[in-house]
mmCIF file of N, CA and C in Angstrom:
data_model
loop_
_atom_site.group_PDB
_atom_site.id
_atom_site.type_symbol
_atom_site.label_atom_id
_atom_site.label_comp_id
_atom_site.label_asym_id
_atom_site.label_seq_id
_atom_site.Cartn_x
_atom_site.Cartn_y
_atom_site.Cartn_z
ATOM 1 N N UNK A 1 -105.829 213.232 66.150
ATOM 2 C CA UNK A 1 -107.138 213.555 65.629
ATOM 3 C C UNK A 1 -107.585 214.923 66.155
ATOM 4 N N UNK A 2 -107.063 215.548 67.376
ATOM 5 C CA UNK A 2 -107.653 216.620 67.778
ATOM 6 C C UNK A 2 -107.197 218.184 67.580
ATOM 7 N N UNK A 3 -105.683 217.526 67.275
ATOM 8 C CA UNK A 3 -104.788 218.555 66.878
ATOM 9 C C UNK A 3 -105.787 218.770 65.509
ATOM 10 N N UNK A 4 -105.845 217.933 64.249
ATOM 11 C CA UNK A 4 -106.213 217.772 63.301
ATOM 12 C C UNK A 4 -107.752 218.962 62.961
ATOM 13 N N UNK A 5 -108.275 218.515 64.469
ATOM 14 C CA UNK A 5 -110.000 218.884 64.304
ATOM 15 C C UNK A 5 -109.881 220.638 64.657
ATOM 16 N N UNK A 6 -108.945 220.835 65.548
ATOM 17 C CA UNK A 6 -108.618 222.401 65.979
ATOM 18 C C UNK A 6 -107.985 223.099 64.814
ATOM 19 N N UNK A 7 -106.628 222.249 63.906
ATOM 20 C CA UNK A 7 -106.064 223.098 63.262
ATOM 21 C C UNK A 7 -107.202 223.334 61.570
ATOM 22 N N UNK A 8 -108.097 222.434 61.483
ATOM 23 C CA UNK A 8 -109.240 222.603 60.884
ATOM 24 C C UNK A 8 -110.518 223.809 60.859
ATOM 25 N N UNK A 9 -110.566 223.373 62.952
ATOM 26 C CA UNK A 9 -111.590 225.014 63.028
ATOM 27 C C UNK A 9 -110.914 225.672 63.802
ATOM 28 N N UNK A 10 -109.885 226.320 63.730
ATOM 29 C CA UNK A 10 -109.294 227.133 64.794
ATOM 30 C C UNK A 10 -110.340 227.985 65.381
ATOM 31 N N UNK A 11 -112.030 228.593 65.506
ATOM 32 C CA UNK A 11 -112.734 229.044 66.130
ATOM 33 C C UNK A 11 -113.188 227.993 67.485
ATOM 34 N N UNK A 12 -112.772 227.063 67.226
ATOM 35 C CA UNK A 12 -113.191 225.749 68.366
ATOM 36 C C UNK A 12 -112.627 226.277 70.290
ATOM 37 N N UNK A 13 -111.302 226.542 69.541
ATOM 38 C CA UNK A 13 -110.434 227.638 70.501
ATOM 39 C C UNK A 13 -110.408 228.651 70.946
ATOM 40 N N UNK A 14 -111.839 229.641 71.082
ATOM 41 C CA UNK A 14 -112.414 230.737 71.132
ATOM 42 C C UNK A 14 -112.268 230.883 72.556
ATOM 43 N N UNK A 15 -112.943 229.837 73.229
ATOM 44 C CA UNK A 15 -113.351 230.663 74.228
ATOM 45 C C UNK A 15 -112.012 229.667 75.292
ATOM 46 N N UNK A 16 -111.652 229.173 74.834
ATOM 47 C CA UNK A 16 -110.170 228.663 75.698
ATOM 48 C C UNK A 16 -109.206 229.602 75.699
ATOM 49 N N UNK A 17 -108.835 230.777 74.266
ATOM 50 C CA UNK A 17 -107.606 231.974 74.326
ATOM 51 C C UNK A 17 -108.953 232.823 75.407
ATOM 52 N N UNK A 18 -109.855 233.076 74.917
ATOM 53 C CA UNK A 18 -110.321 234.202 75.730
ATOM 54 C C UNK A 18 -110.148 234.263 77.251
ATOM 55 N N UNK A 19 -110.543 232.750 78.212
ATOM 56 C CA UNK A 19 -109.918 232.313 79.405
ATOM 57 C C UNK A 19 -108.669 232.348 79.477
ATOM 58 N N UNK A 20 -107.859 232.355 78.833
ATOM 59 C CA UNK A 20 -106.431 232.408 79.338
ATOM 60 C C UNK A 20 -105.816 233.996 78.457
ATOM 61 N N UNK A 21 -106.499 235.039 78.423
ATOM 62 C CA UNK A 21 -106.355 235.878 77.569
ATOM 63 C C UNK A 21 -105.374 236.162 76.682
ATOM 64 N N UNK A 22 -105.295 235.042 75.370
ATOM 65 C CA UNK A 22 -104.518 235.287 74.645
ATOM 66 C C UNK A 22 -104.984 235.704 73.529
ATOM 67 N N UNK A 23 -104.246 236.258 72.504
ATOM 68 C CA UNK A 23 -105.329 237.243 71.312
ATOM 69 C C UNK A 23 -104.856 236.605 70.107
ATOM 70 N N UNK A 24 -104.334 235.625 70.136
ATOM 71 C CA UNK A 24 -104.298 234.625 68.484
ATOM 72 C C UNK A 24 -104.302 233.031 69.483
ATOM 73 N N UNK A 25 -104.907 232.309 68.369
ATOM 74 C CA UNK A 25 -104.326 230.670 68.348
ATOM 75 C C UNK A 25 -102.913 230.438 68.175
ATOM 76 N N UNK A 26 -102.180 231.513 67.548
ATOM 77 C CA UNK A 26 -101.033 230.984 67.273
ATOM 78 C C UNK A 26 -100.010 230.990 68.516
ATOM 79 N N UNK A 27 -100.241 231.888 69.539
ATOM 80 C CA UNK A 27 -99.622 232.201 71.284
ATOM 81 C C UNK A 27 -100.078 230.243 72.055
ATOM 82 N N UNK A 28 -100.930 230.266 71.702
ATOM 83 C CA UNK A 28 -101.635 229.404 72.384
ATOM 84 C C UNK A 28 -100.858 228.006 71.852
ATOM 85 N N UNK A 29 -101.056 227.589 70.300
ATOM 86 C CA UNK A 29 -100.005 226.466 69.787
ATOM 87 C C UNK A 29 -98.372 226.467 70.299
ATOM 88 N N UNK A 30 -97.775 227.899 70.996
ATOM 89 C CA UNK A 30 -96.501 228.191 71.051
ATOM 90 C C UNK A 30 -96.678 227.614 72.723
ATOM 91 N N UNK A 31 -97.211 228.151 73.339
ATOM 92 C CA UNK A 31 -97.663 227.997 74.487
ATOM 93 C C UNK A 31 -97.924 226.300 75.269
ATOM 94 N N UNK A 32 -98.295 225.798 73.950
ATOM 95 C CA UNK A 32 -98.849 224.148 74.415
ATOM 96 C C UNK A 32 -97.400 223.477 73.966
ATOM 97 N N UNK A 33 -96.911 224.393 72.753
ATOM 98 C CA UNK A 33 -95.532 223.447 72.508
ATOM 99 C C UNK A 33 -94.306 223.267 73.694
ATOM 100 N N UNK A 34 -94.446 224.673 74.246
ATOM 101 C CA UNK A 34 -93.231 224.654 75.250
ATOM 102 C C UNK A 34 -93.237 223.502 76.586
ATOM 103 N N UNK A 35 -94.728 223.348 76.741
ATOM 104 C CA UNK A 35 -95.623 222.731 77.968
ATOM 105 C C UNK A 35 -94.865 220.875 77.266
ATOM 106 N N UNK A 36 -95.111 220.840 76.245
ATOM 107 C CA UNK A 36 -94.979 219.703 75.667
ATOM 108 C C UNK A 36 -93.488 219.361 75.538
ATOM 109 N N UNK A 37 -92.775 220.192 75.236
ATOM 110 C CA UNK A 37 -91.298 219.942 75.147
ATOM 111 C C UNK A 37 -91.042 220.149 76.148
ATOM 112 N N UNK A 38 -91.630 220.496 77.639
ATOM 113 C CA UNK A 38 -90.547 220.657 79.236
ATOM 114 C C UNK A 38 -91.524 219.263 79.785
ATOM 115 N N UNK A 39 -92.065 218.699 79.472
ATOM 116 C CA UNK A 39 -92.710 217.871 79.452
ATOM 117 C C UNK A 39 -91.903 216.187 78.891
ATOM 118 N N UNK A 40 -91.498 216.131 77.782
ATOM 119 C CA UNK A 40 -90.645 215.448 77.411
ATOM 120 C C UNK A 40 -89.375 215.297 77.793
ATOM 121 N N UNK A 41 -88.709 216.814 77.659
ATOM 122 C CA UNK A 41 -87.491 216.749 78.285
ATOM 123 C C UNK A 41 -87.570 216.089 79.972
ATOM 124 N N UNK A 42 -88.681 216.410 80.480
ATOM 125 C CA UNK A 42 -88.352 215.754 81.685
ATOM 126 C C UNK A 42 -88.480 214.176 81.907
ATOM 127 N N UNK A 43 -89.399 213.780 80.928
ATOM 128 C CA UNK A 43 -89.244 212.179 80.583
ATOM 129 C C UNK A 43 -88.134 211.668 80.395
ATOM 130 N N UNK A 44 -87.350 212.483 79.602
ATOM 131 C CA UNK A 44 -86.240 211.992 79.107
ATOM 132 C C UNK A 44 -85.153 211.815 79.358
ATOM 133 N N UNK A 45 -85.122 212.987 80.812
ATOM 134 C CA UNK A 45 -84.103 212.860 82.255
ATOM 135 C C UNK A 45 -84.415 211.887 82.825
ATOM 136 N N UNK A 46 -85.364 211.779 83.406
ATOM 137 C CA UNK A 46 -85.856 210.319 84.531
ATOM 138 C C UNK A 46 -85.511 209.459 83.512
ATOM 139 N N UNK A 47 -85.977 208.758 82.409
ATOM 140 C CA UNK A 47 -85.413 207.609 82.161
ATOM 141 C C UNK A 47 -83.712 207.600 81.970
ATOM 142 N N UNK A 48 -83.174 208.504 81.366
ATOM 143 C CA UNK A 48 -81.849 208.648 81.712
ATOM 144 C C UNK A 48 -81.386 207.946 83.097
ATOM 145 N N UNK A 49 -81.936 208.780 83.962
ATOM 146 C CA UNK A 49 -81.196 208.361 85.163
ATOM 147 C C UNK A 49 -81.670 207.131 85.534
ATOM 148 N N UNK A 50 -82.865 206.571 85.059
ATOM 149 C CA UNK A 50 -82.952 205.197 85.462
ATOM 150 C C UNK A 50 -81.192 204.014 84.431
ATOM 151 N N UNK A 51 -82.172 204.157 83.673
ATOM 152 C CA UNK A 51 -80.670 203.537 82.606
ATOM 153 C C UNK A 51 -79.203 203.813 83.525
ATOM 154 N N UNK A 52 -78.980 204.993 83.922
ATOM 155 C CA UNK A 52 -77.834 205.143 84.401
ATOM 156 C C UNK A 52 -77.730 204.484 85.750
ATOM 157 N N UNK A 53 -78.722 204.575 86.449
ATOM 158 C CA UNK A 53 -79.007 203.664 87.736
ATOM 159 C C UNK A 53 -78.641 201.958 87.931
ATOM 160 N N UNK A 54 -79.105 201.757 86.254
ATOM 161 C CA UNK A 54 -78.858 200.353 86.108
ATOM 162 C C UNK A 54 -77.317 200.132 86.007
ATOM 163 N N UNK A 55 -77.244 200.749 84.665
ATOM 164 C CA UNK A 55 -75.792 200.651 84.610
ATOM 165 C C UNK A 55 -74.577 200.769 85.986
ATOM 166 N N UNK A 56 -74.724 201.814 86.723
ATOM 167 C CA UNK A 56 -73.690 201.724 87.763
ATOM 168 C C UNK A 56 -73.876 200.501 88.700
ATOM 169 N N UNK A 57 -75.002 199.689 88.535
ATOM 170 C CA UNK A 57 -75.125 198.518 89.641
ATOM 171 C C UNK A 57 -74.661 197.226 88.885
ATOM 172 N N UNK A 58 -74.914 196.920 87.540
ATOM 173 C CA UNK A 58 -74.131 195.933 86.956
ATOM 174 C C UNK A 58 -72.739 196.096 86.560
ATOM 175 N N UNK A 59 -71.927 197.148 86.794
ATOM 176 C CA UNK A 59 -70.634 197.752 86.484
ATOM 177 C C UNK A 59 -70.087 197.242 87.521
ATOM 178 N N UNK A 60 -70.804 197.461 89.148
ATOM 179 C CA UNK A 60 -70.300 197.383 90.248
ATOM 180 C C UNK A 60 -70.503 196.016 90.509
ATOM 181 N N UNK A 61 -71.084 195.463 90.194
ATOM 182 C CA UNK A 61 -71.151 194.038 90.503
ATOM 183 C C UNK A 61 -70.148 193.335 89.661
ATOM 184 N N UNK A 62 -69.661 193.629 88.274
ATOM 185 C CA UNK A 62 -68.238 192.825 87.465
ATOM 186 C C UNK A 62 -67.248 193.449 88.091
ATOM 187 N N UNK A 63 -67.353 194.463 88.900
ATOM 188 C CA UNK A 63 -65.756 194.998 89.272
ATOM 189 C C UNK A 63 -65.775 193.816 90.848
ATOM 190 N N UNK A 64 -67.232 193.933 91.326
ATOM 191 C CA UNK A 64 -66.794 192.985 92.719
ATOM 192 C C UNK A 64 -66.520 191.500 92.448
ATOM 193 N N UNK A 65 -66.750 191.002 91.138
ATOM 194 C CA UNK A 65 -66.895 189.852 90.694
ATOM 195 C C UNK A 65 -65.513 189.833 90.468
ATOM 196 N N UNK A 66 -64.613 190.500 89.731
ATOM 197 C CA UNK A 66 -63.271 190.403 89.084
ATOM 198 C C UNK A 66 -62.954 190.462 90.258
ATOM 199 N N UNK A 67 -62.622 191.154 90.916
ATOM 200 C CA UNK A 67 -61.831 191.129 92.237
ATOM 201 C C UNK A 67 -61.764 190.156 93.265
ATOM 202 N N UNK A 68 -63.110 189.741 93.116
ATOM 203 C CA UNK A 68 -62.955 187.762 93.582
ATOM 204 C C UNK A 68 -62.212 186.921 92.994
ATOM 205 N N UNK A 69 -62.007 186.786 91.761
ATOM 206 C CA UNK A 69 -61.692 186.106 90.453
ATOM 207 C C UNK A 69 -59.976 186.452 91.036
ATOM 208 N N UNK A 70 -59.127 187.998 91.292
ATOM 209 C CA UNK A 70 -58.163 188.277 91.290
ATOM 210 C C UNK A 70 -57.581 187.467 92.717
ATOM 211 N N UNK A 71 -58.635 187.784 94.066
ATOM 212 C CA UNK A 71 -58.578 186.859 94.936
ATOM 213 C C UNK A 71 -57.750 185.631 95.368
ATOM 214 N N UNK A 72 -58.437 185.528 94.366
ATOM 215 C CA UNK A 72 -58.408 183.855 94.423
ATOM 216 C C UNK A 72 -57.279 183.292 94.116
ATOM 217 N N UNK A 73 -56.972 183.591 92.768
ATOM 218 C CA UNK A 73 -56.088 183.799 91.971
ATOM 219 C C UNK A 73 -54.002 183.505 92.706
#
């Protein structure tokens, strides 16, 4: 909705480029995108490595499990 209401009045954004002295809205949309995509990408590492976290502990637990199983055997 807010993206919506800015890309509607892009003057809304006046005095936010002027504080960060940028001289179009359009620096500023480029600017929030990059923030937003290093932003994600870093979401998207941490859950990675969680998933991968999991995975190496149930991997390691059927290899200690088989090797009982071979044990025994």
């Amino acid at each position: 909705v807010a993206f919506l209401v800015i890309t509607l009045f892009p003057s809304i954004l006046n005095p936010v480029l002027e504080t960060l002295n940028l001289y179009r809205a359009m620096d500023f949309y480029i600017s929030i995108g990059f923030i937003f995509f290093i932003i994600l990408m870093f979401h998207t590492y941490t859950s990675l490595k969680s998933v991968q976290r999991k995975l190496e502990t149930i991997i390691r637990e059927l290899v200690m499990e088989r090797a009982k199983r071979k044990k025994r055997k």
